[in-house]
Coordinates of C-alpha atoms and ligand atoms in Angstrom, one line a residue:
M25 CA 110.0 109.1 99.4
S26 CA 108.8 112.0 97.1
Q27 CA 105.2 112.0 96.1
G28 CA 106.1 113.9 93.0
S29 CA 105.4 111.4 90.2
A30 CA 102.0 110.2 91.4
D31 CA 100.8 114.0 91.9
D32 CA 102.1 114.7 88.0
S33 CA 100.5 111.8 86.9
A34 CA 97.0 112.7 88.3
R35 CA 97.6 116.2 87.2
R36 CA 98.1 115.3 83.6
L37 CA 95.2 113.0 84.2
A38 CA 92.7 116.0 85.0
L39 CA 94.1 117.7 82.0
S40 CA 93.5 115.2 79.5
E41 CA 90.4 115.2 77.3
E42 CA 91.0 111.4 76.0
P43 CA 89.7 108.6 78.3
P44 CA 92.4 107.9 80.7
T45 CA 94.5 104.9 80.0
R46 CA 95.1 104.2 83.9
L47 CA 93.7 105.6 87.0
I48 CA 95.7 106.9 90.1
G49 CA 94.0 106.0 93.5
A50 CA 95.3 104.8 96.8
A51 CA 96.9 101.6 97.5
A52 CA 94.8 100.1 99.8
A53 CA 96.1 96.4 99.8
P54 CA 99.3 95.1 98.4
G55 CA 99.8 92.7 95.3
V56 CA 99.3 93.2 91.5
V57 CA 96.7 91.2 89.7
V58 CA 95.9 91.1 85.8
G59 CA 92.3 90.3 85.4
R60 CA 88.7 90.9 84.0
V61 CA 86.4 93.3 85.3
V62 CA 83.1 92.7 86.7
I63 CA 81.3 95.9 87.2
L64 CA 78.7 96.2 90.1
D65 CA 76.1 98.3 89.0
R66 CA 74.7 100.0 91.9
R67 CA 73.5 103.1 90.6
K68 CA 70.9 104.6 93.0
V69 CA 67.5 103.0 92.2
Q70 CA 64.9 104.9 91.8
V71 CA 62.6 104.6 94.8
P72 CA 58.7 104.3 93.5
R73 CA 56.1 105.9 95.3
R74 CA 52.8 104.1 95.2
H75 CA 49.6 104.6 97.0
V76 CA 48.0 101.7 98.5
E77 CA 44.6 100.8 99.5
D78 CA 43.7 100.5 103.2
S79 CA 43.0 96.7 102.4
E80 CA 46.8 96.4 101.4
V81 CA 48.7 98.5 104.1
E82 CA 49.3 95.6 106.2
A83 CA 50.6 93.4 103.1
E84 CA 52.9 96.3 102.6
V85 CA 54.2 96.0 106.3
A86 CA 54.8 92.4 106.0
R87 CA 56.5 93.0 103.0
L88 CA 58.8 95.5 104.7
R89 CA 59.4 92.7 107.7
G90 CA 60.0 90.2 105.1
A91 CA 63.0 92.5 103.4
I92 CA 64.3 93.3 106.7
N93 CA 64.5 89.4 107.6
A94 CA 66.2 88.9 104.1
A95 CA 68.7 91.4 104.8
R96 CA 69.4 90.1 108.0
T97 CA 69.8 86.6 106.8
Q98 CA 72.2 87.8 104.2
L99 CA 74.4 89.8 106.7
E100 CA 74.7 87.0 109.2
A101 CA 75.7 84.9 106.4
I102 CA 78.4 87.0 105.2
R103 CA 79.3 87.4 108.8
G104 CA 79.8 83.8 109.1
T105 CA 82.0 83.2 106.2
L106 CA 84.7 85.8 107.5
P107 CA 88.1 83.9 107.9
S108 CA 89.4 83.9 111.3
E109 CA 91.9 86.7 110.6
A110 CA 89.2 89.3 109.8
K111 CA 87.0 88.2 112.7
D112 CA 87.6 91.5 114.4
H113 CA 85.8 93.6 111.7
G114 CA 82.6 91.5 112.4
L115 CA 82.0 94.2 114.7
I116 CA 81.0 96.6 111.8
L117 CA 78.8 94.0 110.5
D118 CA 77.3 93.5 113.9
A119 CA 76.5 97.3 114.0
H120 CA 74.6 96.9 110.5
L121 CA 72.6 93.8 112.1
L122 CA 71.8 96.0 115.0
M123 CA 70.4 98.8 112.8
L124 CA 68.0 96.4 111.0
D125 CA 66.6 95.9 114.5
D126 CA 66.3 99.4 115.4
A127 CA 63.0 100.8 116.3
L128 CA 63.7 104.1 114.7
L129 CA 64.3 102.4 111.4
V130 CA 61.6 99.8 111.5
D131 CA 58.9 101.6 113.5
E132 CA 59.1 104.8 111.5
A133 CA 59.1 103.0 107.9
E134 CA 56.0 101.2 109.5
A135 CA 54.3 104.2 110.7
A136 CA 54.8 105.9 107.5
I137 CA 53.2 103.1 105.4
R138 CA 50.2 103.0 107.7
A139 CA 49.8 106.8 108.0
E140 CA 50.4 108.0 104.5
K141 CA 49.3 104.7 102.8
V142 CA 52.2 104.1 100.6
N143 CA 54.2 101.2 99.3
A144 CA 57.0 99.7 101.9
E145 CA 59.8 101.2 99.5
W146 CA 58.7 104.4 100.2
G147 CA 58.2 104.1 103.9
L148 CA 61.8 102.9 104.2
R149 CA 63.2 105.7 102.4
K150 CA 61.5 108.0 104.6
S151 CA 62.6 106.5 107.7
V152 CA 66.4 106.2 106.2
E153 CA 66.4 109.9 105.1
H154 CA 65.0 111.1 108.7
I155 CA 67.6 109.0 110.4
K156 CA 70.2 110.4 108.1
A157 CA 69.1 113.9 109.0
L158 CA 69.5 113.1 112.5
F159 CA 72.9 112.2 112.1
E160 CA 73.6 115.2 110.0
R161 CA 72.7 117.3 113.0
A162 CA 74.6 115.6 115.8
E163 CA 77.6 117.5 117.2
D164 CA 79.5 114.2 117.5
D165 CA 81.5 113.1 114.4
Y166 CA 80.9 109.6 115.2
F167 CA 77.3 110.0 114.4
R168 CA 77.9 112.1 111.1
E169 CA 80.2 109.6 110.3
R170 CA 77.1 106.8 110.5
R171 CA 75.3 108.2 107.8
S172 CA 77.0 106.0 105.1
D173 CA 76.1 103.0 107.4
V174 CA 72.7 104.0 107.2
D175 CA 72.8 104.1 103.7
F176 CA 74.2 100.7 103.2
V177 CA 71.9 99.1 105.6
G178 CA 68.7 100.9 103.8
E179 CA 69.8 100.0 100.4
R180 CA 70.3 96.5 101.3
V181 CA 66.9 96.1 102.4
L182 CA 65.3 98.3 99.5
R183 CA 67.2 95.6 97.1
Q184 CA 65.3 92.9 98.7
L185 CA 62.1 94.8 98.2
M186 CA 62.5 95.6 94.7
G187 CA 63.4 92.0 93.8
N188 CA 66.9 93.3 92.9
A189 CA 69.0 91.7 95.4
Q190 CA 72.2 93.1 94.0
E191 CA 74.5 91.4 96.0
V192 CA 78.0 91.1 94.9
P193 CA 77.8 88.5 92.1
K194 CA 79.9 85.5 91.8
A195 CA 83.2 85.9 89.9
R196 CA 83.3 85.3 86.4
G197 CA 86.8 84.3 86.2
E198 CA 86.3 80.8 87.7
T199 CA 85.3 79.6 84.2
E200 CA 87.6 81.4 82.2
G201 CA 90.8 80.6 84.1
E202 CA 91.2 84.6 84.6
P203 CA 91.5 86.5 88.1
T204 CA 88.3 88.6 88.4
V205 CA 88.3 92.1 89.4
L206 CA 85.3 93.5 91.2
V207 CA 84.9 97.4 90.1
A208 CA 82.5 99.5 92.4
H209 CA 81.7 102.8 92.8
E210 CA 81.7 102.0 96.7
L211 CA 81.9 99.1 98.7
S212 CA 80.4 98.4 102.2
P213 CA 82.7 96.5 104.5
A214 CA 79.9 93.8 104.3
D215 CA 80.5 93.5 100.6
T216 CA 84.3 93.5 101.0
A217 CA 84.1 90.3 103.5
S218 CA 82.3 88.3 101.0
L219 CA 84.7 88.8 98.1
R220 CA 87.1 86.0 98.6
N221 CA 84.4 83.4 98.8
K222 CA 82.8 84.7 95.8
G223 CA 86.0 84.2 93.9
F224 CA 87.3 87.7 93.2
S225 CA 91.1 88.3 93.3
A226 CA 91.0 92.1 93.8
F227 CA 88.9 95.1 93.7
I228 CA 88.8 98.9 92.5
T229 CA 86.4 101.8 93.9
D230 CA 85.7 105.0 92.6
V231 CA 85.7 106.3 96.2
G232 CA 87.3 105.8 99.5
S233 CA 90.6 106.2 101.4
A234 CA 93.1 103.7 102.2
T235 CA 92.3 104.4 106.0
S236 CA 88.5 103.1 105.7
H237 CA 87.2 100.3 107.0
T238 CA 87.0 98.7 103.6
A239 CA 90.6 99.2 102.9
I240 CA 91.8 97.6 106.3
L241 CA 89.5 94.9 105.6
A242 CA 90.9 94.4 102.3
R243 CA 94.6 94.3 103.8
A244 CA 93.3 91.8 106.5
L245 CA 92.0 89.4 104.1
E246 CA 95.1 90.0 101.6
L247 CA 92.9 91.1 98.9
P248 CA 95.1 93.3 96.3
A249 CA 93.0 96.7 96.1
V250 CA 92.9 100.2 94.8
V251 CA 90.5 102.6 96.3
G252 CA 89.4 106.0 95.4
A253 CA 90.4 105.5 91.7
Q254 CA 87.8 108.2 90.4
G255 CA 86.1 107.1 87.2
A256 CA 86.6 103.4 87.7
T257 CA 82.9 102.7 87.0
K258 CA 82.7 105.1 84.0
F259 CA 85.9 104.1 82.1
L260 CA 85.6 100.4 82.5
A261 CA 83.0 97.6 81.5
T262 CA 82.2 94.1 82.4
G263 CA 85.0 92.1 80.7
D264 CA 87.7 94.4 80.2
R265 CA 90.9 93.6 81.0
V266 CA 92.4 95.6 84.1
I267 CA 95.7 95.6 85.9
V268 CA 95.4 96.4 89.8
D269 CA 98.5 97.6 91.3
G270 CA 97.7 97.5 95.0
L271 CA 101.6 98.5 95.5
R272 CA 101.3 101.7 93.6
G273 CA 97.6 102.4 93.9
I274 CA 97.3 102.6 89.9
V275 CA 94.8 100.8 87.9
Q276 CA 95.8 100.4 84.2
L277 CA 92.8 100.2 82.1
R278 CA 92.7 97.6 79.1
P279 CA 96.6 97.1 79.0
N280 CA 98.5 96.0 76.1
A281 CA 100.4 93.0 75.7
E282 CA 103.6 94.5 76.8
Q283 CA 102.0 96.3 79.8
I284 CA 100.3 92.8 80.7
L285 CA 103.8 91.3 80.7
G286 CA 105.2 93.9 82.9
A287 CA 102.5 93.7 85.4
E288 CA 102.8 90.0 85.7
A289 CA 106.8 90.1 86.1
R290 CA 105.9 92.6 88.9
R291 CA 103.4 90.2 90.5
R292 CA 105.8 87.5 90.3
R293 CA 108.8 89.4 91.6
Y294 CA 106.6 90.5 94.5
A295 CA 105.6 87.1 95.2
Q296 CA 109.0 85.8 95.0
F297 CA 110.4 88.8 97.1
V298 CA 107.8 87.8 100.0
R299 CA 109.2 84.2 99.8
S300 CA 112.9 85.1 99.6
L301 CA 112.3 86.8 102.9
D302 CA 111.0 83.8 104.6
G303 CA 114.5 82.7 105.5
N304 CA 115.1 85.7 107.8
R305 CA 112.1 85.5 109.8
D306 CA 113.9 83.6 112.6
Q307 CA 116.8 85.7 112.6
P308 CA 117.3 88.3 115.0
A309 CA 117.4 92.0 113.5
A310 CA 121.0 93.4 113.5
T311 CA 123.3 95.5 111.3
S312 CA 126.0 94.1 109.3
C313 CA 128.6 94.4 111.9
G314 CA 126.2 92.4 114.2
T315 CA 124.9 95.3 116.3
P316 CA 121.5 94.1 117.7
I317 CA 118.4 96.1 116.6
A318 CA 115.0 95.7 118.3
L319 CA 112.7 95.3 115.2
R320 CA 109.1 95.3 116.5
A321 CA 105.6 95.9 114.8
N322 CA 102.8 98.3 114.9
I323 CA 99.6 96.7 115.1
E324 CA 96.0 97.9 115.3
L325 CA 94.0 94.6 115.8
P326 CA 94.6 91.8 118.1
T327 CA 94.7 89.4 115.2
E328 CA 97.8 91.5 113.8
A329 CA 99.9 90.1 116.6
L330 CA 99.9 86.7 115.1
I331 CA 101.1 88.2 111.7
A332 CA 103.7 90.2 113.4
R333 CA 105.2 87.0 114.9
E334 CA 104.9 85.2 111.6
Q335 CA 106.9 87.9 110.1
G336 CA 109.5 87.8 112.8
A337 CA 109.0 90.9 114.5
D338 CA 110.7 91.1 118.0
G339 CA 107.6 92.0 119.8
V340 CA 104.8 95.0 119.3
G341 CA 106.2 98.4 119.5
L342 CA 102.9 99.9 119.1
Y343 CA 99.3 98.7 119.4
R344 CA 97.1 101.4 118.8
T345 CA 94.0 100.2 120.9
E346 CA 91.8 103.2 119.4
F347 CA 90.3 100.4 117.3
L348 CA 88.8 99.0 120.4
Y349 CA 86.5 102.2 121.0
I350 CA 85.3 102.7 117.5
D351 CA 81.9 101.7 116.5
R352 CA 80.5 101.8 119.7
R353 CA 78.7 104.1 121.8
L354 CA 80.4 103.3 125.3
P355 CA 84.0 102.6 125.9
P356 CA 85.2 98.9 126.3
P357 CA 84.7 97.6 129.9
E358 CA 87.9 96.7 131.8
E359 CA 87.1 93.0 131.4
E360 CA 87.0 92.9 127.6
Q361 CA 89.9 95.0 127.3
T362 CA 91.9 92.8 129.5
E363 CA 90.9 89.9 127.5
V364 CA 92.1 91.5 124.4
Y365 CA 95.5 92.9 125.6
V366 CA 96.0 89.2 127.3
A367 CA 95.4 87.8 124.0
V368 CA 98.1 90.0 122.3
V369 CA 100.4 89.2 125.0
R370 CA 100.1 85.5 124.7
A371 CA 100.4 85.8 121.0
M372 CA 103.6 87.7 121.0
G373 CA 105.1 84.5 123.0
G374 CA 107.2 86.3 125.7
R375 CA 108.2 89.2 123.1
P376 CA 107.5 92.6 124.5
V377 CA 104.4 94.2 123.9
T378 CA 103.8 98.2 123.8
L379 CA 100.3 99.0 124.7
R380 CA 99.6 102.6 123.8
T381 CA 96.6 104.4 126.0
F382 CA 93.9 105.4 123.5
D383 CA 95.0 108.2 121.0
I384 CA 91.5 109.4 120.1
G385 CA 90.8 112.9 119.2
G386 CA 92.5 114.9 116.0
D387 CA 92.0 112.8 112.8
K388 CA 91.1 109.8 114.7
F389 CA 87.6 108.1 115.4
S390 CA 85.9 109.8 118.3
T391 CA 83.1 107.1 118.8
A392 CA 82.8 106.2 122.6
F393 CA 83.4 109.9 123.6
R394 CA 81.4 112.7 123.2
L395 CA 83.7 114.9 121.6
P396 CA 83.2 118.6 121.0
R397 CA 83.5 120.2 117.6
E398 CA 86.6 121.8 117.6
M399 CA 88.3 124.5 115.2
N400 CA 91.7 122.8 115.2
P401 CA 91.0 119.1 116.3
A402 CA 94.6 118.2 115.6
L403 CA 95.7 121.0 118.2
G404 CA 92.6 119.8 120.6
L405 CA 91.4 117.6 122.8
R406 CA 93.2 114.5 121.7
A407 CA 95.2 111.5 123.1
V408 CA 96.4 112.2 126.6
R409 CA 95.0 115.5 127.1
L410 CA 91.5 113.5 126.3
A411 CA 92.3 110.7 128.8
L412 CA 93.3 113.1 131.5
R413 CA 89.6 114.8 130.9
E414 CA 87.8 111.3 130.7
R415 CA 89.8 109.9 133.9
E416 CA 87.3 107.0 134.6
V417 CA 87.8 105.7 131.1
F418 CA 91.4 106.2 131.2
R419 CA 91.6 104.3 134.1
A420 CA 89.7 101.5 133.3
Q421 CA 92.1 101.1 130.2
L422 CA 95.3 101.3 132.5
R423 CA 93.6 98.7 134.9
A424 CA 93.2 96.5 132.0
M425 CA 96.7 97.1 130.9
L426 CA 98.0 96.3 134.2
R427 CA 96.3 93.1 134.5
A428 CA 97.5 92.1 131.1
A429 CA 101.0 92.7 132.3
A430 CA 100.7 89.8 134.9
T431 CA 100.7 87.6 131.9
G432 CA 104.0 88.6 130.2
P433 CA 106.2 91.4 129.3
V434 CA 104.1 94.8 128.6
R435 CA 105.0 98.3 128.5
I436 CA 102.6 101.0 128.5
M437 CA 102.9 104.1 126.3
I438 CA 101.2 107.5 126.7
P439 CA 100.5 109.5 123.2
M440 CA 101.0 113.1 122.5
V441 CA 102.6 114.2 125.8
A442 CA 103.8 117.8 125.3
T443 CA 105.0 118.6 129.0
V444 CA 106.5 116.8 132.1
A445 CA 103.3 117.9 133.9
E446 CA 101.4 115.4 131.6
L447 CA 103.4 112.7 132.1
R448 CA 103.2 113.1 135.7
A449 CA 99.4 113.3 135.5
A450 CA 99.5 110.0 133.6
R451 CA 101.5 108.4 136.2
A452 CA 99.6 109.5 138.9
E453 CA 96.6 107.7 137.1
L454 CA 98.5 104.6 136.6
E455 CA 99.4 104.3 140.4
A456 CA 95.4 105.0 140.9
A457 CA 94.8 102.1 138.7
R458 CA 97.3 100.2 140.3
G459 CA 95.7 101.1 143.8
E460 CA 92.3 100.3 142.7
L461 CA 93.4 96.8 141.5
Q462 CA 95.5 96.0 144.7
A463 CA 92.2 97.0 146.8
R464 CA 90.6 94.3 144.8
G465 CA 93.6 91.7 145.9
V466 CA 94.7 91.6 142.3
T467 CA 98.7 91.6 142.3
V468 CA 100.1 94.1 140.1
P469 CA 103.7 93.7 138.4
D470 CA 105.9 96.8 137.8
V471 CA 105.3 98.0 134.3
P472 CA 107.5 100.6 132.5
L473 CA 105.7 103.7 131.5
G474 CA 107.0 105.4 128.5
I475 CA 105.9 108.2 126.2
M476 CA 105.5 108.8 122.3
I477 CA 107.8 111.9 121.4
E478 CA 105.5 113.6 118.7
T479 CA 105.2 117.1 119.6
P480 CA 108.1 119.7 119.1
S481 CA 107.9 120.7 123.0
A482 CA 108.6 117.4 124.0
V483 CA 111.6 117.0 121.9
F484 CA 112.6 120.5 123.4
V485 CA 112.4 119.1 127.2
A486 CA 113.5 115.4 126.0
D487 CA 116.1 115.7 128.7
L488 CA 113.6 116.2 131.5
L489 CA 111.1 113.8 130.2
A490 CA 113.7 111.3 129.9
K491 CA 114.4 111.4 133.5
E492 CA 110.7 110.4 134.4
S493 CA 109.9 108.2 131.6
A494 CA 111.2 104.3 131.2
F495 CA 111.4 104.7 127.3
F496 CA 110.6 106.8 124.4
S497 CA 109.1 106.1 121.1
I498 CA 109.2 108.8 118.6
G499 CA 106.1 109.0 116.3
T500 CA 107.3 110.7 113.3
N501 CA 103.7 110.9 111.7
D502 CA 102.8 113.5 114.1
L503 CA 106.2 114.8 114.7
V504 CA 106.3 115.8 111.2
Q505 CA 102.6 117.4 111.4
Y506 CA 103.5 119.5 114.5
S507 CA 107.0 120.5 113.5
L508 CA 106.7 121.2 109.9
A509 CA 103.0 122.7 110.5
I510 CA 101.4 120.3 107.9
D511 CA 97.9 118.7 108.7
R512 CA 98.5 115.0 108.1
G513 CA 95.1 114.4 106.6
N514 CA 95.2 117.3 104.1
E515 CA 96.1 116.2 100.3
H516 CA 97.0 119.7 99.6
V517 CA 100.2 119.9 101.5
A518 CA 100.8 116.2 101.9
Y519 CA 103.8 116.6 99.3
L520 CA 105.3 119.0 102.3
A521 CA 105.5 116.3 104.6
R522 CA 108.8 115.0 104.4
P523 CA 110.1 113.0 107.2
L524 CA 113.7 113.4 106.0
D525 CA 113.5 117.4 106.3
P526 CA 116.5 118.4 108.5
A527 CA 114.2 119.9 111.2
I528 CA 112.9 116.2 111.8
L529 CA 116.2 114.6 111.7
R530 CA 117.5 117.3 114.3
A531 CA 114.5 116.3 116.6
I532 CA 115.1 112.6 116.0
E533 CA 118.9 113.0 117.0
R534 CA 118.2 115.5 119.9
T535 CA 115.7 113.0 121.4
A536 CA 117.9 110.0 121.1
T537 CA 120.7 111.7 122.5
A538 CA 118.5 113.0 125.5
A539 CA 117.5 109.1 125.9
K540 CA 121.0 108.1 125.8
Q541 CA 122.2 110.3 128.4
A542 CA 119.2 109.2 130.9
G543 CA 120.1 105.5 130.0
I544 CA 116.4 104.6 128.4
P545 CA 115.9 103.0 125.5
C546 CA 114.6 105.1 122.3
A547 CA 112.4 103.7 119.5
L548 CA 110.8 105.0 116.3
C549 CA 107.2 103.8 115.5
G550 CA 106.2 106.3 112.7
A551 CA 105.8 105.1 109.4
M552 CA 109.0 106.3 108.4
A553 CA 110.4 103.2 110.0
S554 CA 109.3 101.2 107.3
D555 CA 111.0 103.1 104.8
L556 CA 114.1 101.2 103.5
L557 CA 116.3 104.2 102.8
S558 CA 115.3 105.7 106.2
A559 CA 115.8 102.9 108.6
P560 CA 119.4 102.7 108.2
L561 CA 119.7 106.3 108.7
L562 CA 117.5 106.2 111.9
I563 CA 119.9 103.7 113.5
G564 CA 123.0 106.2 112.7
L565 CA 121.1 109.0 114.4
G566 CA 121.0 107.0 117.5
V567 CA 117.5 105.1 117.2
G568 CA 117.9 101.6 118.9
E569 CA 114.6 100.1 118.2
L570 CA 112.3 100.4 115.0
S571 CA 108.6 99.7 114.9
V572 CA 107.2 99.0 111.5
D573 CA 103.9 97.5 109.6
P574 CA 103.8 93.9 110.2
H575 CA 104.4 93.2 106.7
A576 CA 107.2 95.3 106.4
V577 CA 109.3 93.5 109.1
P578 CA 111.2 91.0 106.8
E579 CA 112.4 93.4 104.3
V580 CA 113.4 96.1 106.9
K581 CA 115.4 93.4 108.6
A582 CA 117.0 92.8 105.5
A583 CA 117.9 96.3 104.7
L584 CA 119.5 96.8 108.2
A585 CA 121.5 93.6 107.8
R586 CA 123.2 95.4 104.9
V587 CA 124.4 98.4 106.5
S588 CA 127.0 98.6 109.4
L589 CA 126.5 100.7 112.3
R590 CA 129.6 102.7 111.4
E591 CA 128.4 103.5 107.9
A592 CA 125.0 104.5 109.3
R593 CA 126.5 106.8 111.6
E594 CA 128.8 108.6 109.1
V595 CA 125.6 108.9 106.7
A596 CA 123.4 110.4 109.6
A597 CA 126.3 113.0 110.7
K598 CA 126.4 114.1 107.0
A599 CA 122.8 114.1 106.9
L600 CA 122.6 116.5 110.0
T601 CA 124.6 119.1 108.0
L602 CA 122.3 119.1 105.1
A603 CA 119.7 122.2 104.4
T604 CA 116.9 120.6 102.5
A605 CA 114.8 117.5 102.6
D606 CA 116.0 117.2 98.9
E607 CA 119.7 117.1 99.7
V608 CA 118.9 114.3 102.7
E609 CA 116.9 112.2 100.5
Q610 CA 119.9 112.4 97.8
L611 CA 122.3 111.4 100.4
V612 CA 120.5 108.2 101.7
R613 CA 119.8 107.2 97.9
E614 CA 123.6 107.7 97.3
A615 CA 124.7 106.0 100.4
F616 CA 122.2 103.0 100.5
A617 CA 120.2 102.5 97.4
S618 CA 122.5 100.3 95.5
K619 CA 123.0 98.0 98.7
L620 CA 119.2 97.6 98.7
A621 CA 118.4 97.5 95.2
D622 CA 116.6 94.4 94.8
L623 CA 114.6 95.1 98.0
L624 CA 113.6 98.5 96.9
A625 CA 112.6 97.4 93.3
A626 CA 110.1 94.8 94.7
G627 CA 108.0 97.4 95.6
E628 CA 108.2 99.5 92.6
Ligands
PEP28 C1 102.9 108.6 114.8 O1 102.5 109.9 115.1 O2 104.0 108.7 114.3 C2 102.3 107.5 115.3 C3 103.1 106.4 115.4 O3 101.3 107.5 115.9 P1 100.0 107.6 115.2 O4 100.2 107.3 113.5 O5 99.0 106.5 115.5 O6 99.4 108.9 115.3
MG29 MG1 101.0 110.0 116.7

């Protein structure tokens, strides 16, 4: 629960002068791997500048085109090898492929070769730098973020030109019978997509965060990974042995025999733990006294619906539809969205699916919208506020959701509602969307409209909101940010963001009580619901539905089954009298840790 130990080690690491024995990064994809390192050495190649004679110019242009074609073939091949569960991420590779055809990149490079009589490498470099400069000046975050994509694509072509294809190599471990770990400064999504096929069992990068496309892809491919492990390429060499701990975000360099034994034991324990929970997948979630709890999954990609179902989730409690809007310049058309939502509804086989309307703005990708630069994006044009400004886009999404509702039980959820007026405005849009569909002759079923409770004002007026809302889902990730005034993406204050803070517990209890009085369900879909010690406490506070990471479903189900409703309520009542997050954390540890010891140990 507390981040103290990771912070302490990082600090110790920064102070020590010896080469470190371990590196702390971000846990990007779970699992523990002991293996041999292969370093992907991609120090920036020095781009040569050469004058070419008039007679050589066309040959240089042809060389550039050849390299672009070769890069395209490579990217298409990688795209083709993506396993079906990672196909959604193909969009990122599509964007890279499109860039190779982009007139801005290709024509400019060719023009530079011809006008300045320079070699293909130099022409390419000029064009890449120019595009990056254009993106740099863009007002829109989306375009600024795309600079690294231009680099990925430019480097790929450059490596072709210089006869240094520097593709991710094949893993060596296959011959030596030991798993192989790729260590790179940075990996593009395309590189990551090729790792499984090349025989790698895990990877480590110097830079990156757990929410990057690369990390998301690693999770979809079930490839244990630690990203942002600063110094990995500096302190490791090809052939070194390493422990990749994707559960804790730790890299152990050149481990000794005892550390290897420990890691192997952890790896087996984790694998066994995952297997041991297989049995509960078909069981409904309930407390030890038999009170049923709706345990649902949070998903971001349509394919995760299948994982949610496989893991035994009783529906989707939160489908973050933002993913549909990233890496594209225009919002997804109604038809495309309908297909995606219908696929999720079908995958869940009759279990409820909660579709959240887009929550874009703040720290989330802005892509399909032209968002203004804001001083305080978290307090700015985000989520429902953006939806009510971009009404056409909002309505297209609502129409797609309503159409999907004809194929199974769908609930629609509005993010970041702060006032009753916003809820009413969103409902009016939903009714307008319904009217538009009916005018087309489409029959539309009744769909429950609920809201996320993630702003303090929504908690204060929860009684009023409950009268006009079909359900609540508490978003503690944001509720913590807005209630405790802690930027959720700022590592300097991350240690203060504690969901077990008394202020948050009171907000949850107050919301659950308002829902109960109005006779509507109250769910919780923040990351807190996946925390094994917090889950029973939430039930005690009156939350009736939890929505968690798909992979956390079996363990949260196991945790709930060991605590009775009465115990949970007693602990919750006591927690509400405590004054600090430390005291609450200690209370839940004392109350539940011994019952959940094996479950807690599996992730440690
Ligand atoms: C939350 O804020 O708790 C939540 C579930 O929404 P998101 O993390 O997508 O903002
Ligand atoms: Mg939120």
